Structures are given as structure tokens and as C-alpha cells.
PDB file of C-alpha atoms in Angstrom:
ATOM      1  CA  LYS A   1       0.000   0.000   0.000  1.00 79.00           C
ATOM      2  CA  ASN A   2       1.302   3.466  -0.886  1.00 82.00           C
ATOM      3  CA  GLN A   3       2.236   5.485   2.171  1.00 90.00           C
ATOM      4  CA  VAL A   4       3.892   8.772   3.024  1.00 95.00           C
ATOM      5  CA  GLU A   5       5.268   9.246   6.531  1.00 96.00           C
ATOM      6  CA  GLN A   6       6.393  12.628   7.770  1.00 97.00           C
ATOM      7  CA  SER A   7       8.486  13.382  10.817  1.00 97.00           C
ATOM      8  CA  PRO A   8       8.472  14.975  13.218  1.00 97.00           C
ATOM      9  CA  GLN A   9       4.736  15.519  13.711  1.00 96.00           C
ATOM     10  CA  SER A  10       5.476  18.859  15.292  1.00 97.00           C
ATOM     11  CA  LEU A  11       8.539  20.980  15.884  1.00 97.00           C
ATOM     12  CA  ILE A  12       9.278  24.146  17.826  1.00 98.00           C
ATOM     13  CA  ILE A  13      12.444  26.110  17.102  1.00 97.00           C
ATOM     14  CA  LEU A  14      13.758  29.579  17.798  1.00 97.00           C
ATOM     15  CA  GLU A  15      13.708  32.260  15.140  1.00 98.00           C
ATOM     16  CA  GLY A  16      16.919  32.305  13.140  1.00 97.00           C
ATOM     17  CA  LYS A  17      17.648  28.598  13.612  1.00 98.00           C
ATOM     18  CA  ASN A  18      17.687  26.004  10.858  1.00 98.00           C
ATOM     19  CA  CYS A  19      15.534  22.883  10.751  1.00 98.00           C
ATOM     20  CA  THR A  20      14.968  19.813   8.616  1.00 98.00           C
ATOM     21  CA  LEU A  21      11.686  18.021   8.020  1.00 98.00           C
ATOM     22  CA  GLN A  22      11.578  14.434   6.804  1.00 98.00           C
ATOM     23  CA  CYS A  23       9.336  12.574   4.369  1.00 98.00           C
ATOM     24  CA  ASN A  24       9.620   8.821   3.742  1.00 97.00           C
ATOM     25  CA  TYR A  25       7.451   7.165   1.128  1.00 96.00           C
ATOM     26  CA  THR A  26       6.623   3.794  -0.320  1.00 93.00           C
ATOM     27  CA  VAL A  27       4.810   5.046  -3.431  1.00 88.00           C
ATOM     28  CA  SER A  28       5.542   3.109  -6.592  1.00 85.00           C
ATOM     29  CA  PRO A  29       6.056   3.678  -9.458  1.00 87.00           C
ATOM     30  CA  PHE A  30       7.287   7.118  -8.444  1.00 88.00           C
ATOM     31  CA  SER A  31       6.430  10.179 -10.518  1.00 88.00           C
ATOM     32  CA  ASN A  32       7.125  13.252  -8.405  1.00 91.00           C
ATOM     33  CA  LEU A  33       7.243  14.595  -4.872  1.00 94.00           C
ATOM     34  CA  ARG A  34       5.877  17.940  -3.739  1.00 94.00           C
ATOM     35  CA  TRP A  35       6.353  19.965  -0.588  1.00 97.00           C
ATOM     36  CA  TYR A  36       3.578  22.359   0.384  1.00 97.00           C
ATOM     37  CA  LYS A  37       3.418  25.031   3.068  1.00 97.00           C
ATOM     38  CA  GLN A  38       0.020  25.582   4.638  1.00 97.00           C
ATOM     39  CA  ASP A  39      -0.619  28.550   6.899  1.00 96.00           C
ATOM     40  CA  THR A  40      -3.447  28.207   9.417  1.00 94.00           C
ATOM     41  CA  GLY A  41      -6.809  28.806   7.750  1.00 92.00           C
ATOM     42  CA  ARG A  42      -5.368  28.939   4.230  1.00 94.00           C
ATOM     43  CA  GLY A  43      -4.841  26.653   1.279  1.00 95.00           C
ATOM     44  CA  PRO A  44      -1.509  24.887   0.689  1.00 96.00           C
ATOM     45  CA  VAL A  45       1.137  26.734  -1.291  1.00 96.00           C
ATOM     46  CA  SER A  46       3.631  24.821  -3.376  1.00 94.00           C
ATOM     47  CA  LEU A  47       7.281  25.109  -2.319  1.00 96.00           C
ATOM     48  CA  THR A  48       8.980  22.567  -4.593  1.00 94.00           C
ATOM     49  CA  ILE A  49       8.153  19.811  -7.068  1.00 92.00           C
ATOM     50  CA  MET A  50      10.816  17.161  -7.643  1.00 93.00           C
ATOM     51  CA  THR A  51      10.913  14.425 -10.255  1.00 89.00           C
ATOM     52  CA  PHE A  52      12.922  11.214 -10.224  1.00 85.00           C
ATOM     53  CA  SER A  53      16.058  12.737 -11.723  1.00 87.00           C
ATOM     54  CA  GLU A  54      16.256  15.714  -9.352  1.00 90.00           C
ATOM     55  CA  ASN A  55      17.957  15.361  -5.994  1.00 92.00           C
ATOM     56  CA  THR A  56      18.025  18.973  -4.798  1.00 96.00           C
ATOM     57  CA  LYS A  57      15.780  21.939  -5.409  1.00 95.00           C
ATOM     58  CA  SER A  58      15.756  25.320  -3.678  1.00 95.00           C
ATOM     59  CA  ASN A  59      13.126  27.987  -3.249  1.00 95.00           C
ATOM     60  CA  GLY A  60      14.615  30.872  -1.291  1.00 96.00           C
ATOM     61  CA  ARG A  61      15.407  29.660   2.218  1.00 97.00           C
ATOM     62  CA  TYR A  62      13.735  26.298   1.512  1.00 97.00           C
ATOM     63  CA  THR A  63      15.820  23.455   0.100  1.00 97.00           C
ATOM     64  CA  ALA A  64      14.295  20.071  -0.698  1.00 97.00           C
ATOM     65  CA  THR A  65      16.308  16.931  -1.286  1.00 97.00           C
ATOM     66  CA  LEU A  66      15.206  13.655  -2.795  1.00 97.00           C
ATOM     67  CA  ASP A  67      16.854  10.248  -2.591  1.00 95.00           C
ATOM     68  CA  ALA A  68      14.837   8.029  -4.928  1.00 91.00           C
ATOM     69  CA  ASP A  69      16.859   4.962  -3.958  1.00 92.00           C
ATOM     70  CA  THR A  70      16.017   5.148  -0.267  1.00 94.00           C
ATOM     71  CA  LYS A  71      12.639   6.825  -0.973  1.00 95.00           C
ATOM     72  CA  GLN A  72      13.340   9.709   1.332  1.00 97.00           C
ATOM     73  CA  SER A  73      12.962  13.445   1.003  1.00 97.00           C
ATOM     74  CA  SER A  74      13.818  16.287   3.325  1.00 98.00           C
ATOM     75  CA  LEU A  75      12.900  19.953   3.491  1.00 98.00           C
ATOM     76  CA  HIS A  76      15.558  22.165   5.029  1.00 98.00           C
ATOM     77  CA  ILE A  77      14.642  25.643   6.235  1.00 98.00           C
ATOM     78  CA  THR A  78      17.520  28.038   6.708  1.00 98.00           C
ATOM     79  CA  ALA A  79      17.514  31.025   9.092  1.00 98.00           C
ATOM     80  CA  SER A  80      13.891  30.488  10.105  1.00 97.00           C
ATOM     81  CA  GLN A  81      11.497  33.417  10.364  1.00 97.00           C
ATOM     82  CA  LEU A  82       8.267  33.805  12.308  1.00 97.00           C
ATOM     83  CA  SER A  83       6.367  33.573   9.009  1.00 97.00           C
ATOM     84  CA  ASP A  84       7.678  30.027   8.536  1.00 98.00           C
ATOM     85  CA  SER A  85       5.259  28.870  11.252  1.00 98.00           C
ATOM     86  CA  ALA A  86       2.915  26.585   9.322  1.00 98.00           C
ATOM     87  CA  SER A  87       2.201  22.968   8.438  1.00 97.00           C
ATOM     88  CA  TYR A  88       4.448  21.413   5.814  1.00 98.00           C
ATOM     89  CA  ILE A  89       2.900  18.650   3.749  1.00 97.00           C
ATOM     90  CA  CYS A  90       4.715  16.101   1.593  1.00 97.00           C
ATOM     91  CA  VAL A  91       2.736  14.684  -1.360  1.00 94.00           C
ATOM     92  CA  VAL A  92       3.941  11.884  -3.618  1.00 93.00           C
ATOM     93  CA  SER A  93       2.473  11.066  -7.036  1.00 90.00           C
ATOM     94  CA  ALA A  94       2.592   7.637  -8.603  1.00 86.00           C
ATOM     95  CA  ARG A  95       3.115   7.450 -12.343  1.00 78.00           C
ATOM     96  CA  ARG A  96      -0.200   5.751 -12.959  1.00 70.00           C
ATOM     97  CA  GLY A  97      -2.051   8.950 -12.047  1.00 60.00           C
ATOM     98  CA  GLY A  98      -5.630   9.115 -10.862  1.00 62.00           C
ATOM     99  CA  ALA A  99      -6.908  10.060  -7.432  1.00 58.00           C
ATOM    100  CA  ASP A 100      -5.447   6.904  -5.929  1.00 58.00           C
ATOM    101  CA  GLY A 101      -2.082   7.770  -7.449  1.00 75.00           C
ATOM    102  CA  LEU A 102      -1.671  10.673  -5.063  1.00 83.00           C
ATOM    103  CA  THR A 103      -0.537   9.954  -1.500  1.00 89.00           C
ATOM    104  CA  PHE A 104      -0.419  12.643   1.156  1.00 92.00           C
ATOM    105  CA  GLY A 105       1.590  12.872   4.337  1.00 95.00           C
ATOM    106  CA  LYS A 106      -0.124  14.088   7.489  1.00 94.00           C
ATOM    107  CA  GLY A 107       2.225  17.055   7.700  1.00 96.00           C
ATOM    108  CA  THR A 108       4.733  18.523  10.145  1.00 97.00           C
ATOM    109  CA  HIS A 109       3.449  21.378  12.263  1.00 97.00           C
ATOM    110  CA  LEU A 110       6.288  23.886  12.651  1.00 98.00           C
ATOM    111  CA  ILE A 111       6.265  26.699  15.200  1.00 98.00           C
ATOM    112  CA  ILE A 112       8.923  29.403  15.143  1.00 98.00           C
ATOM    113  CA  GLN A 113       9.328  31.168  18.461  1.00 97.00           C
ATOM    114  CA  PRO A 114      10.806  34.678  18.779  1.00 96.00           C
TER     115      PRO A 114
ATOM    116  CA  ASP B   1      -3.293  39.252  -8.876  1.00 67.00           C
ATOM    117  CA  ALA B   2      -4.608  35.939 -10.201  1.00 83.00           C
ATOM    118  CA  ARG B   3      -5.867  33.538  -7.598  1.00 94.00           C
ATOM    119  CA  VAL B   4      -8.385  30.745  -7.110  1.00 97.00           C
ATOM    120  CA  THR B   5     -11.543  31.893  -5.370  1.00 97.00           C
ATOM    121  CA  GLN B   6     -13.993  29.728  -3.453  1.00 98.00           C
ATOM    122  CA  THR B   7     -17.451  30.421  -2.081  1.00 97.00           C
ATOM    123  CA  PRO B   8     -18.764  30.222   0.515  1.00 98.00           C
ATOM    124  CA  ARG B   9     -15.786  30.416   2.873  1.00 97.00           C
ATOM    125  CA  HIS B  10     -17.835  28.899   5.683  1.00 97.00           C
ATOM    126  CA  LYS B  11     -20.981  26.821   5.631  1.00 98.00           C
ATOM    127  CA  VAL B  12     -22.937  25.348   8.532  1.00 98.00           C
ATOM    128  CA  THR B  13     -25.824  23.099   7.625  1.00 97.00           C
ATOM    129  CA  GLU B  14     -27.944  20.344   9.049  1.00 97.00           C
ATOM    130  CA  MET B  15     -27.664  16.682   8.184  1.00 97.00           C
ATOM    131  CA  GLY B  16     -29.638  15.815   5.083  1.00 97.00           C
ATOM    132  CA  GLN B  17     -29.384  19.241   3.468  1.00 98.00           C
ATOM    133  CA  GLU B  18     -27.834  19.856   0.070  1.00 97.00           C
ATOM    134  CA  VAL B  19     -24.541  21.730   0.005  1.00 98.00           C
ATOM    135  CA  THR B  20     -23.010  23.366  -3.062  1.00 98.00           C
ATOM    136  CA  MET B  21     -19.478  24.716  -3.048  1.00 98.00           C
ATOM    137  CA  ARG B  22     -18.157  26.884  -5.878  1.00 98.00           C
ATOM    138  CA  CYS B  23     -14.728  27.512  -7.261  1.00 98.00           C
ATOM    139  CA  GLN B  24     -13.427  29.983  -9.817  1.00 98.00           C
ATOM    140  CA  PRO B  25     -10.090  28.740 -11.187  1.00 97.00           C
ATOM    141  CA  ILE B  26      -7.332  31.067 -12.321  1.00 96.00           C
ATOM    142  CA  LEU B  27      -8.129  32.420 -15.774  1.00 95.00           C
ATOM    143  CA  GLY B  28      -6.364  30.345 -18.419  1.00 93.00           C
ATOM    144  CA  HIS B  29      -5.864  27.282 -16.258  1.00 94.00           C
ATOM    145  CA  ASN B  30      -7.243  24.104 -17.815  1.00 91.00           C
ATOM    146  CA  THR B  31      -7.156  21.715 -14.868  1.00 92.00           C
ATOM    147  CA  VAL B  32      -9.238  21.878 -11.693  1.00 95.00           C
ATOM    148  CA  PHE B  33      -8.870  19.719  -8.591  1.00 94.00           C
ATOM    149  CA  TRP B  34     -11.148  19.221  -5.584  1.00 96.00           C
ATOM    150  CA  TYR B  35      -9.556  18.220  -2.247  1.00 96.00           C
ATOM    151  CA  ARG B  36     -10.892  17.567   1.233  1.00 97.00           C
ATOM    152  CA  GLN B  37      -8.913  18.098   4.431  1.00 96.00           C
ATOM    153  CA  THR B  38      -9.728  16.834   7.921  1.00 95.00           C
ATOM    154  CA  MET B  39      -7.638  16.579  11.063  1.00 90.00           C
ATOM    155  CA  MET B  40      -7.892  12.801  11.042  1.00 89.00           C
ATOM    156  CA  GLN B  41      -7.291  12.042   7.357  1.00 89.00           C
ATOM    157  CA  GLY B  42      -5.284  15.042   6.239  1.00 91.00           C
ATOM    158  CA  LEU B  43      -5.601  16.026   2.579  1.00 93.00           C
ATOM    159  CA  GLU B  44      -7.438  13.764   0.124  1.00 92.00           C
ATOM    160  CA  LEU B  45      -7.982  14.239  -3.603  1.00 92.00           C
ATOM    161  CA  LEU B  46     -11.650  13.887  -4.496  1.00 94.00           C
ATOM    162  CA  ALA B  47     -11.792  14.596  -8.232  1.00 93.00           C
ATOM    163  CA  TYR B  48     -10.175  16.503 -11.052  1.00 91.00           C
ATOM    164  CA  PHE B  49     -11.083  17.947 -14.420  1.00 91.00           C
ATOM    165  CA  ARG B  50      -9.116  18.785 -17.502  1.00 90.00           C
ATOM    166  CA  ASN B  51     -10.585  21.158 -20.077  1.00 90.00           C
ATOM    167  CA  ARG B  52     -13.855  20.865 -18.128  1.00 90.00           C
ATOM    168  CA  ALA B  53     -14.066  17.085 -18.599  1.00 89.00           C
ATOM    169  CA  PRO B  54     -13.964  14.895 -15.485  1.00 88.00           C
ATOM    170  CA  LEU B  55     -10.793  12.797 -15.578  1.00 85.00           C
ATOM    171  CA  ASP B  56     -11.019  11.025 -12.274  1.00 85.00           C
ATOM    172  CA  ASP B  57     -13.485  11.098  -9.401  1.00 85.00           C
ATOM    173  CA  SER B  58     -12.470   7.849  -7.744  1.00 84.00           C
ATOM    174  CA  GLY B  59     -11.672   9.680  -4.504  1.00 86.00           C
ATOM    175  CA  MET B  60     -15.247  10.850  -4.154  1.00 90.00           C
ATOM    176  CA  PRO B  61     -18.177   9.001  -2.478  1.00 87.00           C
ATOM    177  CA  LYS B  62     -20.340   8.544  -5.568  1.00 86.00           C
ATOM    178  CA  ASP B  63     -23.682   8.168  -3.906  1.00 92.00           C
ATOM    179  CA  ARG B  64     -23.789  11.657  -2.438  1.00 96.00           C
ATOM    180  CA  PHE B  65     -21.041  13.739  -4.045  1.00 96.00           C
ATOM    181  CA  SER B  66     -21.018  15.199  -7.532  1.00 95.00           C
ATOM    182  CA  ALA B  67     -18.575  17.550  -9.243  1.00 95.00           C
ATOM    183  CA  GLU B  68     -19.160  19.536 -12.414  1.00 95.00           C
ATOM    184  CA  MET B  69     -17.684  22.320 -14.500  1.00 95.00           C
ATOM    185  CA  PRO B  70     -20.566  24.160 -16.159  1.00 93.00           C
ATOM    186  CA  ASP B  71     -18.065  26.469 -17.840  1.00 92.00           C
ATOM    187  CA  ALA B  72     -14.362  27.258 -17.773  1.00 91.00           C
ATOM    188  CA  THR B  73     -14.769  29.814 -14.995  1.00 94.00           C
ATOM    189  CA  LEU B  74     -16.829  27.742 -12.571  1.00 97.00           C
ATOM    190  CA  ALA B  75     -16.407  24.389 -10.864  1.00 97.00           C
ATOM    191  CA  THR B  76     -18.952  23.068  -8.384  1.00 97.00           C
ATOM    192  CA  LEU B  77     -18.892  20.351  -5.753  1.00 97.00           C
ATOM    193  CA  LYS B  78     -22.260  19.236  -4.487  1.00 97.00           C
ATOM    194  CA  ILE B  79     -23.144  17.015  -1.530  1.00 97.00           C
ATOM    195  CA  GLN B  80     -26.679  15.663  -1.315  1.00 97.00           C
ATOM    196  CA  PRO B  81     -27.654  14.624   1.291  1.00 96.00           C
ATOM    197  CA  SER B  82     -24.937  15.906   3.607  1.00 97.00           C
ATOM    198  CA  GLU B  83     -23.828  13.939   6.659  1.00 97.00           C
ATOM    199  CA  PRO B  84     -21.829  14.944   9.775  1.00 97.00           C
ATOM    200  CA  ARG B  85     -18.813  12.944   8.513  1.00 96.00           C
ATOM    201  CA  ASP B  86     -18.638  15.326   5.524  1.00 97.00           C
ATOM    202  CA  SER B  87     -17.506  18.101   7.861  1.00 97.00           C
ATOM    203  CA  ALA B  88     -14.130  19.213   6.542  1.00 97.00           C
ATOM    204  CA  VAL B  89     -12.366  21.970   4.643  1.00 98.00           C
ATOM    205  CA  TYR B  90     -12.854  21.579   0.902  1.00 98.00           C
ATOM    206  CA  PHE B  91     -10.154  23.037  -1.326  1.00 98.00           C
ATOM    207  CA  CYS B  92     -10.214  23.740  -5.011  1.00 97.00           C
ATOM    208  CA  ALA B  93      -6.945  24.039  -6.930  1.00 96.00           C
ATOM    209  CA  SER B  94      -6.216  24.889 -10.534  1.00 95.00           C
ATOM    210  CA  GLY B  95      -3.259  24.468 -12.836  1.00 92.00           C
ATOM    211  CA  LEU B  96      -2.131  24.674 -16.439  1.00 89.00           C
ATOM    212  CA  VAL B  97      -1.306  21.245 -17.830  1.00 81.00           C
ATOM    213  CA  GLN B  98      -0.045  21.320 -21.398  1.00 75.00           C
ATOM    214  CA  GLY B  99       0.932  17.686 -21.741  1.00 69.00           C
ATOM    215  CA  GLY B 100       1.170  14.519 -19.715  1.00 69.00           C
ATOM    216  CA  SER B 101      -0.693  13.625 -16.575  1.00 69.00           C
ATOM    217  CA  PRO B 102      -2.233  16.344 -14.386  1.00 66.00           C
ATOM    218  CA  MET B 103      -0.399  14.543 -11.579  1.00 67.00           C
ATOM    219  CA  GLY B 104       2.946  15.229 -13.271  1.00 68.00           C
ATOM    220  CA  GLY B 105       5.293  18.011 -12.309  1.00 69.00           C
ATOM    221  CA  HIS B 106       2.747  20.787 -12.809  1.00 78.00           C
ATOM    222  CA  GLU B 107       2.123  23.571 -10.340  1.00 85.00           C
ATOM    223  CA  GLN B 108      -1.245  23.600  -8.552  1.00 91.00           C
ATOM    224  CA  PHE B 109      -2.638  26.766  -7.019  1.00 94.00           C
ATOM    225  CA  PHE B 110      -5.033  26.309  -4.127  1.00 96.00           C
ATOM    226  CA  GLY B 111      -7.998  28.416  -3.149  1.00 97.00           C
ATOM    227  CA  PRO B 112      -8.678  29.474   0.450  1.00 96.00           C
ATOM    228  CA  GLY B 113     -11.106  26.591   1.029  1.00 97.00           C
ATOM    229  CA  THR B 114     -14.703  26.194   2.187  1.00 98.00           C
ATOM    230  CA  ARG B 115     -15.042  25.116   5.804  1.00 98.00           C
ATOM    231  CA  LEU B 116     -18.115  22.884   5.964  1.00 98.00           C
ATOM    232  CA  THR B 117     -19.790  21.878   9.211  1.00 98.00           C
ATOM    233  CA  VAL B 118     -22.677  19.432   9.052  1.00 98.00           C
ATOM    234  CA  LEU B 119     -24.639  19.214  12.303  1.00 97.00           C
TER     235      LEU B 119
END
């Protein structure tokens, strides 16, 4: 069964510090992996989309990595800001497409403290 | 600036009532997605359309849910009759897919969601 596991479930760090969020998946055959940021009460916003051949992608202070061999991805946030407080959701697409080809993680709830 | 809009933002209704949620995708986008989010299940894909044609609605309970795109500027998600377990936030997203699967590496832009509470 396709699964996406995110860790930690929640994380509290001080403003200015770095952090790394993890996403492990068992989706097959793999198509792409997305990281979304979701602020409270808002829709998700795409941070990165990575395909099989990409192993690093950056978007400002966000850097995602993908290891397709070990089926792991990470999202690294550098020099965190208060506005980074949000849920971060990992979503993996299988190549067959369709609604059942999309597997969602439950998210990591990140709180940045001043 | 271009963004996906959804109405209503909040809806409280009683069990058994019909609920209709509306979405206006970003102008020029040809693919529309409906998602549901709950605390327990997280995000789930319900259905998606490409060029107004339904491509997949396998994530949707067929007996009570229906999704349509009457025109390129409007997508609707209807629940009839509604049940308390339908309480969730329903998101619409749109994207421009020019080739390949809508689940490929194409950007999706989410609306603000409709928070539905069924009593």
C-alpha cells in the first residue's frame, strides 16, 4: 500500500535557527514529490516539485532533497522566520495517475518562536 | 493578482441538506482539482477535471457527491444529502497542464477553502 510518513509531527524552534523536516514514502512507481506550506486557515502553497532525476531543489530559504533509492525526502529551512510557522505537507504522485495515485503525508506542524 | 476563489468560505448546515461549493479557477488554467482536508485524514484528492471534462473522481463518495464544470470559470462540488462525517475543509486548486498527466510536475494553485460543518 502506498504510504507517506512525515516526521516529526510537530517541531518548535527559535527564530533564526535552521531545521529539517523528513518525508519517507513507499509510493511506486514514483512520478514526483511535492512539498507544500500551509498557513493556518489557508490553502496549501507549493514550495517545490521534484521528479525522479532531481535530488536537490531550492526555493529561497527552503531546500528540498530527494533520494529516490532510499525513498526519502527532506525539506531544510535556513535562518527560520516567524512567518515560517505553518504545516508542511509532503505529497507523492505515482506514475499511474488518478486520485489513488496521489498519496499525502499528514504534515509537520512547525512553530517558530521569537 | 490571479488567484483561485472559493465560495462560501464557511458553511454550517444540518444533516440531510444539500450543500453546493463553488470555485473559480485562475483564468487560463485548464485543470481543476477538488480536495478535502480533515484533522484525522489530512488532505485527500476527491476529483479533477481537464478542459472541463472529469478525468477522475475515484476519490469521491459517488452516492452523495457530484462535481461539475458548467463552464471554464466555474467548478462546483455538491453534496446531497450531507452527513456529519462530511464536515471538513474543501479546497479547489487549478493548474495549467499542457501535456502529460495532471499529476505530473505541474504547479497547482489552491484556493482558500470552504469550511463545511454538518450538524
